Amino acid sequence: MSDPVKKYPLGGALERHYAAIVEGSNDAIITKDLTGRILSWNASATRLFGYSAHEAIGRSITMLIPDDRMDEEPEIIRRLKLGERIEHFETVRKRKDGSEVPISLTISPVRDDAGVIVAASKIARDITLQKEFEQQRDLILSEMRHRVGNCFAVAGSLLSMCAREVETAQELADLMKDRFISLSAAQSMIVGGITGQTDAGVRFSKLLETICRPFTSMSIPLDGDDFMLAPGAVTTFALVLNELCTNSVKYGAMSQSDGVIVCKSSHSEDRIRIIWEERGVFEAPPPAMLGNGFGTSMSERILRGTLSGTFKRVVSKGNLSVEIEVDRRATLENET
């Protein structure tokens, strides 16, 4: 059987040295002719794509290309025939099992003794971790933009609300200070859960009170079943309730002197249901409450990912209703 890496004679020790480098590389190294037929295939190509050298050599390189990216290969061949080297081309390729993997390709023309381009050498690097990092980075940046913008909006709304409740500048300063202290305590509860610095459960009614207190003077009692949240569920509900309060103080009932908020809870054998209602707060809902913005997406994602939950929001006839359903066993302490 011929060595799958060795294709063009380099002569003695140099050829063996080259073959050893290619075979020992952590990157997939593949050689193909100008028709796309695979000529060589190293061990890392097997690890990356799942095909052995015996399975791959002689087949078309298109076996690795997803249907929606087939137009890439003719363009690559065209540029190779012009003698171009293609560096760090990010794309997606298909494994033997049908799964797709993000890769970075560097492709160089291979010439014969006469200098004629007869083949191409491809180096493929798995960039899955890089792409996951980029997605996490973008998510964090989006969260930061959202949170920083909300901080200013909430501060402005709290100032307007507090100004309606006091008569002197000192009273306003004292009230704002109290609100910010409460807001800091609520944020500490959220951050502590995210960083794993809390391992204690919290009653839902207590969490509701703690999160809502910085935003409003109105009482928001829990109508229905109270329950002890498991530590992991505390962070999820704290984030979601904080998002509801932030929107309410900007657009909803908390921004109105006569606004009304009701929080209802109930449970079945396997699900817990929370309904957050804001009543008669606007003649026409503001666009921010209708769109699927970052805050809503975050709430949906975290509920689904941590508590097998759902998040539904309905705005109708001046009222807002948010329905949250979560898995009971994942949510309640001592249920597992």
CSV table of C-alpha atoms in Angstrom, one decimal:
chain,number,residue,atom,x,y,z
A,1,MET,CA,0.0,0.0,0.0
A,2,SER,CA,1.4,3.4,-0.9
A,3,ASP,CA,2.0,6.0,1.8
A,4,PRO,CA,-1.1,8.4,1.6
A,5,VAL,CA,1.0,11.4,2.5
A,6,LYS,CA,3.8,10.8,-0.1
A,7,LYS,CA,2.9,11.8,-3.6
A,8,TYR,CA,5.7,13.8,-5.2
A,9,PRO,CA,9.2,12.4,-4.8
A,10,LEU,CA,11.5,14.7,-2.8
A,11,GLY,CA,14.4,12.3,-2.5
A,12,GLY,CA,15.6,10.1,0.4
A,13,ALA,CA,15.8,11.5,3.9
A,14,LEU,CA,14.1,14.8,2.9
A,15,GLU,CA,11.1,13.0,1.6
A,16,ARG,CA,10.8,10.9,4.8
A,17,HIS,CA,11.2,14.1,6.9
A,18,TYR,CA,8.5,15.9,5.0
A,19,ALA,CA,6.2,12.9,5.4
A,20,ALA,CA,6.8,12.7,9.1
A,21,ILE,CA,6.0,16.4,9.6
A,22,VAL,CA,2.8,16.1,7.6
A,23,GLU,CA,1.6,12.9,9.4
A,24,GLY,CA,2.5,14.4,12.8
A,25,SER,CA,0.8,17.7,12.3
A,26,ASN,CA,-2.1,18.7,14.5
A,27,ASP,CA,-3.8,20.3,11.5
A,28,ALA,CA,-5.5,18.3,8.8
A,29,ILE,CA,-3.3,18.3,5.7
A,30,ILE,CA,-4.9,17.2,2.4
A,31,THR,CA,-3.5,17.3,-1.2
A,32,LYS,CA,-5.9,17.3,-4.1
A,33,ASP,CA,-5.5,17.6,-7.9
A,34,LEU,CA,-7.0,20.4,-9.9
A,35,THR,CA,-10.2,18.3,-10.5
A,36,GLY,CA,-10.7,18.1,-6.8
A,37,ARG,CA,-9.6,14.4,-6.4
A,38,ILE,CA,-8.0,13.7,-3.1
A,39,LEU,CA,-4.3,12.6,-3.4
A,40,SER,CA,-3.1,12.5,0.2
A,41,TRP,CA,-4.7,12.6,3.6
A,42,ASN,CA,-2.9,12.7,7.0
A,43,ALA,CA,-3.9,11.4,10.4
A,44,SER,CA,-5.3,14.7,11.6
A,45,ALA,CA,-7.6,14.8,8.6
A,46,THR,CA,-9.0,11.5,9.8
A,47,ARG,CA,-9.5,12.8,13.3
A,48,LEU,CA,-11.2,16.0,12.0
A,49,PHE,CA,-13.4,14.5,9.3
A,50,GLY,CA,-13.8,10.9,10.3
A,51,TYR,CA,-12.6,9.3,7.0
A,52,SER,CA,-9.6,7.1,7.0
A,53,ALA,CA,-6.9,7.7,4.3
A,54,HIS,CA,-8.0,4.6,2.5
A,55,GLU,CA,-11.6,5.9,2.4
A,56,ALA,CA,-10.7,9.4,1.3
A,57,ILE,CA,-7.9,9.1,-1.2
A,58,GLY,CA,-9.2,9.0,-4.8
A,59,ARG,CA,-12.6,10.5,-3.9
A,60,SER,CA,-13.7,14.1,-4.6
A,61,ILE,CA,-13.0,16.8,-2.1
A,62,THR,CA,-16.7,17.8,-2.5
A,63,MET,CA,-17.5,14.9,-0.1
A,64,LEU,CA,-16.5,17.4,2.7
A,65,ILE,CA,-18.4,20.4,1.4
A,66,PRO,CA,-22.0,21.0,2.5
A,67,ASP,CA,-24.6,21.5,-0.2
A,68,ASP,CA,-25.0,25.2,0.5
A,69,ARG,CA,-21.2,25.8,0.1
A,70,MET,CA,-20.6,23.9,-3.1
A,71,ASP,CA,-19.9,27.2,-5.0
A,72,GLU,CA,-16.7,27.7,-2.9
A,73,GLU,CA,-14.7,25.0,-4.6
A,74,PRO,CA,-14.8,26.3,-8.2
A,75,GLU,CA,-13.7,29.7,-6.9
A,76,ILE,CA,-10.8,28.1,-4.9
A,77,ILE,CA,-9.7,26.1,-8.0
A,78,ARG,CA,-9.8,29.3,-10.1
A,79,ARG,CA,-7.6,31.2,-7.8
A,80,LEU,CA,-5.2,28.3,-7.4
A,81,LYS,CA,-4.7,28.1,-11.2
A,82,LEU,CA,-3.7,31.7,-11.1
A,83,GLY,CA,-1.0,30.8,-8.6
A,84,GLU,CA,-2.7,32.4,-5.6
A,85,ARG,CA,-2.3,31.2,-2.0
A,86,ILE,CA,-5.5,31.3,0.0
A,87,GLU,CA,-4.9,32.0,3.7
A,88,HIS,CA,-7.1,31.6,6.7
A,89,PHE,CA,-10.3,31.2,4.7
A,90,GLU,CA,-13.1,30.5,7.3
A,91,THR,CA,-15.8,28.2,6.2
A,92,VAL,CA,-17.7,25.0,7.2
A,93,ARG,CA,-17.1,21.5,6.2
A,94,LYS,CA,-18.9,18.2,6.6
A,95,ARG,CA,-17.7,15.2,8.6
A,96,LYS,CA,-18.3,11.5,7.7
A,97,ASP,CA,-21.2,11.4,10.2
A,98,GLY,CA,-22.9,14.3,8.5
A,99,SER,CA,-22.1,16.9,11.3
A,100,GLU,CA,-20.6,20.2,10.3
A,101,VAL,CA,-17.4,21.7,11.7
A,102,PRO,CA,-16.1,25.3,11.3
A,103,ILE,CA,-12.6,25.4,9.9
A,104,SER,CA,-9.9,27.7,8.8
A,105,LEU,CA,-8.4,26.8,5.4
A,106,THR,CA,-5.0,27.7,4.0
A,107,ILE,CA,-4.6,26.4,0.5
A,108,SER,CA,-1.3,26.6,-1.6
A,109,PRO,CA,-0.7,25.6,-5.2
A,110,VAL,CA,1.7,22.6,-5.8
A,111,ARG,CA,4.0,22.8,-8.8
A,112,ASP,CA,5.8,20.1,-10.7
A,113,ASP,CA,9.5,20.2,-11.7
A,114,ALA,CA,8.6,22.4,-14.7
A,115,GLY,CA,6.8,24.9,-12.5
A,116,VAL,CA,3.3,24.0,-13.7
A,117,ILE,CA,0.6,24.0,-11.0
A,118,VAL,CA,-0.6,20.4,-10.8
A,119,ALA,CA,-2.3,20.2,-7.4
A,120,ALA,CA,-3.2,22.0,-4.2
A,121,SER,CA,-2.2,21.5,-0.6
A,122,LYS,CA,-4.9,22.2,2.0
A,123,ILE,CA,-4.3,22.8,5.7
A,124,ALA,CA,-7.6,22.7,7.7
A,125,ARG,CA,-7.7,23.8,11.3
A,126,ASP,CA,-10.7,23.1,13.5
A,127,ILE,CA,-11.9,26.5,14.9
A,128,THR,CA,-14.9,25.2,16.8
A,129,LEU,CA,-13.6,26.6,20.1
A,130,GLN,CA,-12.7,29.9,18.5
A,131,LYS,CA,-16.3,30.3,17.2
A,132,GLU,CA,-17.8,29.3,20.5
A,133,PHE,CA,-15.6,31.9,22.2
A,134,GLU,CA,-16.6,34.6,19.6
A,135,GLN,CA,-20.3,33.7,20.2
A,136,GLN,CA,-19.8,34.0,24.0
A,137,ARG,CA,-17.9,37.3,23.6
A,138,ASP,CA,-20.7,38.7,21.4
A,139,LEU,CA,-23.3,37.6,23.9
A,140,ILE,CA,-21.4,39.2,26.8
A,141,LEU,CA,-21.0,42.5,24.8
A,142,SER,CA,-24.7,42.5,23.9
A,143,GLU,CA,-25.6,41.9,27.6
A,144,MET,CA,-23.2,44.7,28.7
A,145,ARG,CA,-24.7,47.2,26.2
A,146,HIS,CA,-28.2,46.1,27.3
A,147,ARG,CA,-27.4,46.4,31.0
A,148,VAL,CA,-25.5,49.7,30.8
A,149,GLY,CA,-28.3,51.3,28.8
A,150,ASN,CA,-30.8,50.0,31.2
A,151,CYS,CA,-28.9,51.4,34.2
A,152,PHE,CA,-29.2,54.9,32.8
A,153,ALA,CA,-32.8,54.4,31.9
A,154,VAL,CA,-33.7,53.0,35.3
A,155,ALA,CA,-31.8,55.7,37.1
A,156,GLY,CA,-33.8,58.4,35.2
A,157,SER,CA,-37.1,56.6,35.8
A,158,LEU,CA,-36.4,56.2,39.5
A,159,LEU,CA,-35.5,59.9,39.8
A,160,SER,CA,-38.8,60.9,38.1
A,161,MET,CA,-40.8,58.5,40.3
A,162,CYS,CA,-39.1,59.6,43.5
A,163,ALA,CA,-39.5,63.2,42.7
A,164,ARG,CA,-43.3,62.7,42.7
A,165,GLU,CA,-43.2,61.3,46.2
A,166,VAL,CA,-41.2,64.0,48.0
A,167,GLU,CA,-41.2,67.7,48.6
A,168,THR,CA,-37.6,68.7,49.3
A,169,ALA,CA,-34.2,68.0,47.7
A,170,GLN,CA,-33.0,66.3,50.9
A,171,GLU,CA,-36.0,63.9,50.9
A,172,LEU,CA,-35.3,63.2,47.2
A,173,ALA,CA,-31.6,62.4,47.9
A,174,ASP,CA,-32.5,60.2,50.9
A,175,LEU,CA,-35.2,58.3,48.9
A,176,MET,CA,-32.8,57.8,45.9
A,177,LYS,CA,-30.1,56.6,48.2
A,178,ASP,CA,-32.5,54.0,49.7
A,179,ARG,CA,-33.6,52.9,46.3
A,180,PHE,CA,-30.0,52.4,45.1
A,181,ILE,CA,-29.0,50.5,48.2
A,182,SER,CA,-32.0,48.1,47.6
A,183,LEU,CA,-31.0,47.9,43.9
A,184,SER,CA,-27.5,47.0,44.9
A,185,ALA,CA,-28.8,44.2,47.2
A,186,ALA,CA,-30.9,42.8,44.4
A,187,GLN,CA,-28.0,42.8,42.0
A,188,SER,CA,-25.8,41.1,44.6
A,189,MET,CA,-28.4,38.3,44.8
A,190,ILE,CA,-28.2,37.9,41.0
A,191,VAL,CA,-24.4,38.1,40.7
A,192,GLY,CA,-24.0,35.8,43.7
A,193,GLY,CA,-26.0,33.1,42.0
A,194,ILE,CA,-24.2,33.5,38.7
A,195,THR,CA,-20.8,33.2,40.3
A,196,GLY,CA,-21.8,30.3,42.6
A,197,GLN,CA,-21.3,32.3,45.8
A,198,THR,CA,-24.7,31.3,47.1
A,199,ASP,CA,-25.9,27.8,47.9
A,200,ALA,CA,-29.1,28.6,49.8
A,201,GLY,CA,-32.6,28.5,48.5
A,202,VAL,CA,-35.0,31.5,48.8
A,203,ARG,CA,-38.7,31.6,49.0
A,204,PHE,CA,-40.2,33.0,45.8
A,205,SER,CA,-42.2,35.7,47.7
A,206,LYS,CA,-39.0,36.9,49.3
A,207,LEU,CA,-37.2,37.0,46.0
A,208,LEU,CA,-40.1,38.9,44.4
A,209,GLU,CA,-40.0,41.5,47.2
A,210,THR,CA,-36.2,41.9,47.1
A,211,ILE,CA,-36.0,42.4,43.3
A,212,CYS,CA,-39.0,44.7,43.1
A,213,ARG,CA,-38.3,46.9,46.1
A,214,PRO,CA,-35.7,49.2,44.4
A,215,PHE,CA,-38.0,50.0,41.5
A,216,THR,CA,-41.3,50.9,43.2
A,217,SER,CA,-43.1,51.9,46.4
A,218,MET,CA,-46.1,49.9,45.4
A,219,SER,CA,-46.8,46.6,47.1
A,220,ILE,CA,-46.6,43.5,44.8
A,221,PRO,CA,-47.9,40.7,46.8
A,222,LEU,CA,-47.8,37.1,45.6
A,223,ASP,CA,-51.3,35.8,44.8
A,224,GLY,CA,-51.2,32.0,45.1
A,225,ASP,CA,-48.7,29.3,46.1
A,226,ASP,CA,-45.4,30.3,47.6
A,227,PHE,CA,-42.5,27.9,47.3
A,228,MET,CA,-38.8,27.5,48.2
A,229,LEU,CA,-36.6,27.9,45.1
A,230,ALA,CA,-33.5,25.7,44.7
A,231,PRO,CA,-30.3,27.7,44.6
A,232,GLY,CA,-29.9,27.3,40.8
A,233,ALA,CA,-33.4,28.6,40.2
A,234,VAL,CA,-32.9,31.7,42.4
A,235,THR,CA,-30.5,33.2,39.8
A,236,THR,CA,-32.8,32.4,36.9
A,237,PHE,CA,-35.9,34.0,38.5
A,238,ALA,CA,-33.9,37.0,39.8
A,239,LEU,CA,-32.7,37.7,36.3
A,240,VAL,CA,-36.1,37.4,34.8
A,241,LEU,CA,-37.8,39.4,37.5
A,242,ASN,CA,-35.2,42.1,37.2
A,243,GLU,CA,-35.9,42.3,33.5
A,244,LEU,CA,-39.6,42.6,34.1
A,245,CYS,CA,-39.1,45.4,36.7
A,246,THR,CA,-36.6,47.3,34.4
A,247,ASN,CA,-39.2,47.3,31.5
A,248,SER,CA,-42.0,48.2,33.9
A,249,VAL,CA,-40.2,51.2,35.4
A,250,LYS,CA,-39.3,52.5,31.9
A,251,TYR,CA,-42.6,51.8,30.1
A,252,GLY,CA,-45.2,50.1,32.3
A,253,ALA,CA,-47.1,50.2,35.6
A,254,MET,CA,-44.1,51.2,37.7
A,255,SER,CA,-43.8,54.4,35.6
A,256,GLN,CA,-47.4,55.4,36.5
A,257,SER,CA,-48.6,56.7,39.8
A,258,ASP,CA,-51.8,54.6,39.5
A,259,GLY,CA,-50.1,51.5,37.9
A,260,VAL,CA,-51.1,48.1,39.2
A,261,ILE,CA,-49.0,44.9,39.2
A,262,VAL,CA,-50.2,41.5,40.2
A,263,CYS,CA,-48.1,38.4,40.4
A,264,LYS,CA,-49.9,35.1,40.5
A,265,SER,CA,-48.4,31.6,41.1
A,266,SER,CA,-49.7,28.1,40.9
A,267,HIS,CA,-48.3,24.6,40.4
A,268,SER,CA,-49.2,21.1,39.1
A,269,GLU,CA,-47.5,17.8,39.7
A,270,ASP,CA,-44.7,18.7,37.2
A,271,ARG,CA,-44.9,22.4,36.4
A,272,ILE,CA,-44.9,25.8,38.1
A,273,ARG,CA,-46.7,28.7,36.6
A,274,ILE,CA,-46.0,32.4,37.3
A,275,ILE,CA,-48.2,35.2,35.8
A,276,TRP,CA,-47.0,38.8,36.0
A,277,GLU,CA,-49.7,41.3,35.1
A,278,GLU,CA,-49.5,45.1,34.6
A,279,ARG,CA,-52.9,46.6,34.2
A,280,GLY,CA,-54.2,49.7,32.4
A,281,VAL,CA,-50.8,51.3,32.0
A,282,PHE,CA,-50.9,52.6,28.4
A,283,GLU,CA,-53.4,53.4,25.7
A,284,ALA,CA,-51.1,52.0,23.1
A,285,PRO,CA,-48.1,49.7,23.9
A,286,PRO,CA,-44.7,51.2,23.2
A,287,PRO,CA,-42.7,49.4,20.5
A,288,ALA,CA,-40.1,48.2,23.0
A,289,MET,CA,-42.8,46.1,24.7
A,290,LEU,CA,-43.9,44.5,21.5
A,291,GLY,CA,-40.5,43.5,19.9
A,292,ASN,CA,-38.4,40.5,20.7
A,293,GLY,CA,-35.6,42.5,22.2
A,294,PHE,CA,-32.5,41.3,24.0
A,295,GLY,CA,-34.1,41.2,27.4
A,296,THR,CA,-37.0,39.0,26.2
A,297,SER,CA,-34.5,36.8,24.4
A,298,MET,CA,-32.4,36.5,27.5
A,299,SER,CA,-35.4,35.6,29.6
A,300,GLU,CA,-36.6,32.9,27.1
A,301,ARG,CA,-33.1,31.5,26.8
A,302,ILE,CA,-32.2,31.3,30.5
A,303,LEU,CA,-35.6,29.8,31.5
A,304,ARG,CA,-35.4,27.2,28.7
A,305,GLY,CA,-31.8,26.3,29.4
A,306,THR,CA,-31.9,26.1,33.2
A,307,LEU,CA,-35.4,25.2,34.2
A,308,SER,CA,-36.9,23.7,31.0
A,309,GLY,CA,-39.2,26.8,31.0
A,310,THR,CA,-41.1,29.0,28.7
A,311,PHE,CA,-41.7,32.8,28.6
A,312,LYS,CA,-44.7,34.2,26.9
A,313,ARG,CA,-45.6,37.9,26.7
A,314,VAL,CA,-49.0,39.4,25.6
A,315,VAL,CA,-49.8,43.1,25.4
A,316,SER,CA,-53.5,43.8,24.9
A,317,LYS,CA,-55.9,46.7,25.6
A,318,GLY,CA,-53.4,48.5,27.8
A,319,ASN,CA,-52.5,45.5,29.8
A,320,LEU,CA,-49.3,43.4,29.9
A,321,SER,CA,-49.4,39.7,30.8
A,322,VAL,CA,-46.2,37.6,31.1
A,323,GLU,CA,-46.7,33.9,31.6
A,324,ILE,CA,-43.7,31.8,32.9
A,325,GLU,CA,-43.8,28.0,33.2
A,326,VAL,CA,-40.9,26.0,34.5
A,327,ASP,CA,-40.2,22.4,35.5
A,328,ARG,CA,-41.1,21.8,39.1
A,329,ARG,CA,-38.3,19.3,39.9
A,330,ALA,CA,-35.6,21.7,38.6
A,331,THR,CA,-37.1,24.7,40.4
A,332,LEU,CA,-38.0,23.7,43.9
A,333,GLU,CA,-35.6,22.9,46.7
A,334,ASN,CA,-35.7,19.3,48.0
A,335,GLU,CA,-37.7,18.1,44.9
A,336,THR,CA,-34.9,16.1,43.3
